[in-house]
Structure formats: C-alpha cells, structure tokens
Amino acid sequence: MLKVKKKALWITTITFFLIIQTVYYWEGKIGIFAIPITIALFISYLILFFLLILQITALVKEKFKDKQRIYISSTLLIVLILTACFPWGIIDFEKFEGKDVLIAGWTGAANCTTTLKFKENGEVYKRVNCFGIRKVNCNYYVKNDTIFFVKDDDLNIEDQYQFAIIGKSTLSFNNKDGLYLFKTKNDTLPHQLIIVYNKLALKKRYKN
C-alpha cells in the first residue's frame, strides 16, 4: 500500500510539472476554462506542498533511511520551487515566435485585455484575456503606411482584420500612438489599441 502511495505521488508530481511547463501550448485553447483550471492548479500546488511537509517529516522520523522517499521528496521540492519561480514554465516559448517589432494592447471593460504582437518574421500573435484566454495568430505584410493582414479562413470573424494603420490614439492620456484595426475599407469604427512598442518601419497616418 505504501509503494502504491509513493507511486501515485511520483505520477502526480511529474504530471503537475509537465502541465505547468506546457502552459504556452494549451492556455489559449481552453477558453473560459482557464480560470477554473488555474484555480485547480493553485490548489494542487498547495496540496503538493502539504505532501512535501509530510514526506520531510517522515524522513526525519526515519532518520533519512528511505532512499525512495528522499528521491521523491527532492523531486517534489525542486518542482515546487521551479513552479514558484517560473509559474508559466521554465522555457519562455514566446521567444521562439520571433522578435517583436510592434506591440499594441488595450484593457477594456471587466479588465478584459487584448494584445497584438507583430513579429519580424511576418507573423502577428493576438492574445485576449477576458474570462478566459484566447490566442490566435496569422500573417501580415507592410505596404507604405498600412499593415495588411493575410486572410485566414480558420480564424473567427472577431479575429479577422483586413488592414491596420497607425494614428494618434484617442484612448491614451500621454499622447501615445494608436493602432487602428479595420475589418474592411468601409469600416467606420475600427478597433483601436494603444501602441506600447514600435520598431516597425511604417509611416504614421495621423488623424485630426
């Protein structure tokens, strides 16, 4: 029975570690389940911490004679420390997406946040945090003063834009530029984001 419990703790520890390390790949696919899953992972962390205390207590009583308990306690300790230091994983997978050339975002009602990151390799990544997490990406290219998005039928309508321009932001209080996203050329109410980083060689089209 004791061996079964130790095996279960091994499996739980490794599974928890793998889930944390692969957050980048699954967080954008779970939508509204992001919050309950995050809460579940936090509770799991606390449970594992409590189990670590029990393991250490048992080791002290046994005078550190149980090698298997030493191994699992050491592994559990390392996993908990790494999770505390790197809650989104040890490896920053976003770095592999490419170098950022333009970043724009906005936090709206209910603290919902939208962020667009344009990469040097011609890809753009969109992340929406609003009662869950949604992540999508597509391609773009620049022509004169306009960013054109390559049409991708796999994207939801809400994530599809035809083009974008840079203009003076009406949302910023410190005169930052805004990124205006248009669904069509006849779009009179473009989606606006505030530009927080811009190294993109793009002419600015300011509106009065």
PDB file of C-alpha atoms in Angstrom, residues 41-148:
ATOM      1  CA  LEU A  41      -3.521  24.135 -10.355  1.00  0.00           C
ATOM      2  CA  PHE A  42      -3.080  26.527  -7.441  1.00  0.00           C
ATOM      3  CA  ILE A  43      -4.932  24.141  -5.130  1.00  0.00           C
ATOM      4  CA  SER A  44      -2.813  21.278  -6.483  1.00  0.00           C
ATOM      5  CA  TYR A  45       0.303  23.268  -5.654  1.00  0.00           C
ATOM      6  CA  LEU A  46      -0.855  23.731  -2.064  1.00  0.00           C
ATOM      7  CA  ILE A  47      -1.688  20.034  -1.749  1.00  0.00           C
ATOM      8  CA  LEU A  48       1.735  19.046  -3.084  1.00  0.00           C
ATOM      9  CA  PHE A  49       3.356  21.472  -0.652  1.00  0.00           C
ATOM     10  CA  PHE A  50       1.451  19.843   2.214  1.00  0.00           C
ATOM     11  CA  LEU A  51       2.509  16.387   0.993  1.00  0.00           C
ATOM     12  CA  LEU A  52       6.115  17.577   0.861  1.00  0.00           C
ATOM     13  CA  ILE A  53       5.902  18.578   4.518  1.00  0.00           C
ATOM     14  CA  LEU A  54       4.566  15.117   5.338  1.00  0.00           C
ATOM     15  CA  GLN A  55       7.381  13.469   3.380  1.00  0.00           C
ATOM     16  CA  ILE A  56      10.050  15.540   5.111  1.00  0.00           C
ATOM     17  CA  THR A  57       8.502  14.799   8.499  1.00  0.00           C
ATOM     18  CA  ALA A  58       8.557  11.075   7.714  1.00  0.00           C
ATOM     19  CA  LEU A  59      12.183  11.318   6.577  1.00  0.00           C
ATOM     20  CA  VAL A  60      13.213  12.931   9.842  1.00  0.00           C
ATOM     21  CA  LYS A  61      11.450  10.218  11.839  1.00  0.00           C
ATOM     22  CA  GLU A  62      13.126   7.529   9.716  1.00  0.00           C
ATOM     23  CA  LYS A  63      16.487   9.332  10.027  1.00  0.00           C
ATOM     24  CA  PHE A  64      16.659   9.583   6.219  1.00  0.00           C
ATOM     25  CA  LYS A  65      16.931   5.815   5.711  1.00  0.00           C
ATOM     26  CA  ASP A  66      14.252   5.526   2.993  1.00  0.00           C
ATOM     27  CA  LYS A  67      16.083   6.359  -0.255  1.00  0.00           C
ATOM     28  CA  GLN A  68      12.924   6.303  -2.347  1.00  0.00           C
ATOM     29  CA  ARG A  69      11.328   8.861  -0.042  1.00  0.00           C
ATOM     30  CA  ILE A  70      14.459  11.007  -0.322  1.00  0.00           C
ATOM     31  CA  TYR A  71      14.268  10.899  -4.134  1.00  0.00           C
ATOM     32  CA  ILE A  72      10.596  11.766  -4.305  1.00  0.00           C
ATOM     33  CA  SER A  73      10.905  14.491  -1.661  1.00  0.00           C
ATOM     34  CA  SER A  74      13.833  16.053  -3.519  1.00  0.00           C
ATOM     35  CA  THR A  75      11.956  15.915  -6.823  1.00  0.00           C
ATOM     36  CA  LEU A  76       8.827  17.391  -5.279  1.00  0.00           C
ATOM     37  CA  LEU A  77      10.844  20.169  -3.650  1.00  0.00           C
ATOM     38  CA  ILE A  78      12.506  21.046  -6.972  1.00  0.00           C
ATOM     39  CA  VAL A  79       9.157  21.038  -8.807  1.00  0.00           C
ATOM     40  CA  LEU A  80       7.556  23.341  -6.232  1.00  0.00           C
ATOM     41  CA  ILE A  81      10.496  25.760  -6.232  1.00  0.00           C
ATOM     42  CA  LEU A  82      10.604  25.897 -10.043  1.00  0.00           C
ATOM     43  CA  THR A  83       6.846  26.438 -10.191  1.00  0.00           C
ATOM     44  CA  ALA A  84       7.066  29.290  -7.685  1.00  0.00           C
ATOM     45  CA  CYS A  85       9.909  30.931  -9.634  1.00  0.00           C
ATOM     46  CA  PHE A  86       8.545  30.169 -13.113  1.00  0.00           C
ATOM     47  CA  PRO A  87       4.740  29.819 -12.853  1.00  0.00           C
ATOM     48  CA  TRP A  88       4.404  29.914 -16.668  1.00  0.00           C
ATOM     49  CA  GLY A  89       7.143  27.376 -17.279  1.00  0.00           C
ATOM     50  CA  ILE A  90      10.928  27.361 -17.253  1.00  0.00           C
ATOM     51  CA  ILE A  91      11.182  27.915 -21.013  1.00  0.00           C
ATOM     52  CA  ASP A  92       9.802  31.130 -22.475  1.00  0.00           C
ATOM     53  CA  PHE A  93       8.337  29.670 -25.662  1.00  0.00           C
ATOM     54  CA  GLU A  94       7.235  33.126 -26.839  1.00  0.00           C
ATOM     55  CA  LYS A  95      10.868  33.868 -27.666  1.00  0.00           C
ATOM     56  CA  PHE A  96      10.695  31.222 -30.375  1.00  0.00           C
ATOM     57  CA  GLU A  97       7.857  33.104 -32.069  1.00  0.00           C
ATOM     58  CA  GLY A  98      10.329  35.708 -33.294  1.00  0.00           C
ATOM     59  CA  LYS A  99      11.485  39.218 -32.486  1.00  0.00           C
ATOM     60  CA  ASP A 100       8.811  41.799 -31.657  1.00  0.00           C
ATOM     61  CA  VAL A 101       8.647  44.816 -33.961  1.00  0.00           C
ATOM     62  CA  LEU A 102       5.330  46.245 -32.776  1.00  0.00           C
ATOM     63  CA  ILE A 103       3.231  45.627 -29.679  1.00  0.00           C
ATOM     64  CA  ALA A 104      -0.188  47.151 -29.094  1.00  0.00           C
ATOM     65  CA  GLY A 105      -2.826  46.487 -26.494  1.00  0.00           C
ATOM     66  CA  TRP A 106      -5.792  47.754 -24.559  1.00  0.00           C
ATOM     67  CA  THR A 107      -7.571  46.902 -21.320  1.00  0.00           C
ATOM     68  CA  GLY A 108     -11.296  47.486 -21.553  1.00  0.00           C
ATOM     69  CA  ALA A 109     -14.407  46.722 -19.549  1.00  0.00           C
ATOM     70  CA  ALA A 110     -14.274  43.960 -16.919  1.00  0.00           C
ATOM     71  CA  ASN A 111     -10.471  44.185 -17.116  1.00  0.00           C
ATOM     72  CA  CYS A 112     -10.513  42.373 -20.472  1.00  0.00           C
ATOM     73  CA  THR A 113      -7.161  42.752 -22.218  1.00  0.00           C
ATOM     74  CA  THR A 114      -6.273  42.453 -25.895  1.00  0.00           C
ATOM     75  CA  THR A 115      -2.641  42.349 -27.034  1.00  0.00           C
ATOM     76  CA  LEU A 116      -1.212  42.155 -30.540  1.00  0.00           C
ATOM     77  CA  LYS A 117       2.446  41.332 -31.126  1.00  0.00           C
ATOM     78  CA  PHE A 118       3.829  41.788 -34.621  1.00  0.00           C
ATOM     79  CA  LYS A 119       6.931  39.719 -35.281  1.00  0.00           C
ATOM     80  CA  GLU A 120       9.899  40.410 -37.509  1.00  0.00           C
ATOM     81  CA  ASN A 121       9.180  37.220 -39.479  1.00  0.00           C
ATOM     82  CA  GLY A 122       5.801  38.476 -40.719  1.00  0.00           C
ATOM     83  CA  GLU A 123       3.586  36.820 -38.125  1.00  0.00           C
ATOM     84  CA  VAL A 124       1.250  38.531 -35.678  1.00  0.00           C
ATOM     85  CA  TYR A 125       0.018  36.976 -32.448  1.00  0.00           C
ATOM     86  CA  LYS A 126      -3.185  38.041 -30.736  1.00  0.00           C
ATOM     87  CA  ARG A 127      -3.912  37.275 -27.093  1.00  0.00           C
ATOM     88  CA  VAL A 128      -7.233  38.060 -25.430  1.00  0.00           C
ATOM     89  CA  ASN A 129      -7.683  37.733 -21.660  1.00  0.00           C
ATOM     90  CA  CYS A 130     -11.375  38.016 -20.894  1.00  0.00           C
ATOM     91  CA  PHE A 131     -12.950  35.467 -18.550  1.00  0.00           C
ATOM     92  CA  GLY A 132     -10.513  33.054 -20.139  1.00  0.00           C
ATOM     93  CA  ILE A 133      -7.638  33.151 -22.601  1.00  0.00           C
ATOM     94  CA  ARG A 134      -7.795  33.097 -26.387  1.00  0.00           C
ATOM     95  CA  LYS A 135      -4.699  33.060 -28.601  1.00  0.00           C
ATOM     96  CA  VAL A 136      -4.612  33.237 -32.391  1.00  0.00           C
ATOM     97  CA  ASN A 137      -2.024  34.140 -34.994  1.00  0.00           C
ATOM     98  CA  CYS A 138      -1.849  34.984 -38.678  1.00  0.00           C
ATOM     99  CA  ASN A 139       0.499  36.640 -41.173  1.00  0.00           C
ATOM    100  CA  TYR A 140       0.873  40.264 -42.206  1.00  0.00           C
ATOM    101  CA  TYR A 141       2.859  42.480 -44.546  1.00  0.00           C
ATOM    102  CA  VAL A 142       3.535  46.203 -44.717  1.00  0.00           C
ATOM    103  CA  LYS A 143       2.898  48.444 -47.705  1.00  0.00           C
ATOM    104  CA  ASN A 144       3.563  52.176 -47.438  1.00  0.00           C
ATOM    105  CA  ASP A 145       1.663  53.372 -44.351  1.00  0.00           C
ATOM    106  CA  THR A 146      -0.543  50.299 -43.956  1.00  0.00           C
ATOM    107  CA  ILE A 147      -0.324  46.882 -42.337  1.00  0.00           C
ATOM    108  CA  PHE A 148      -2.222  44.287 -44.353  1.00  0.00           C
TER     109      PHE A 148
END
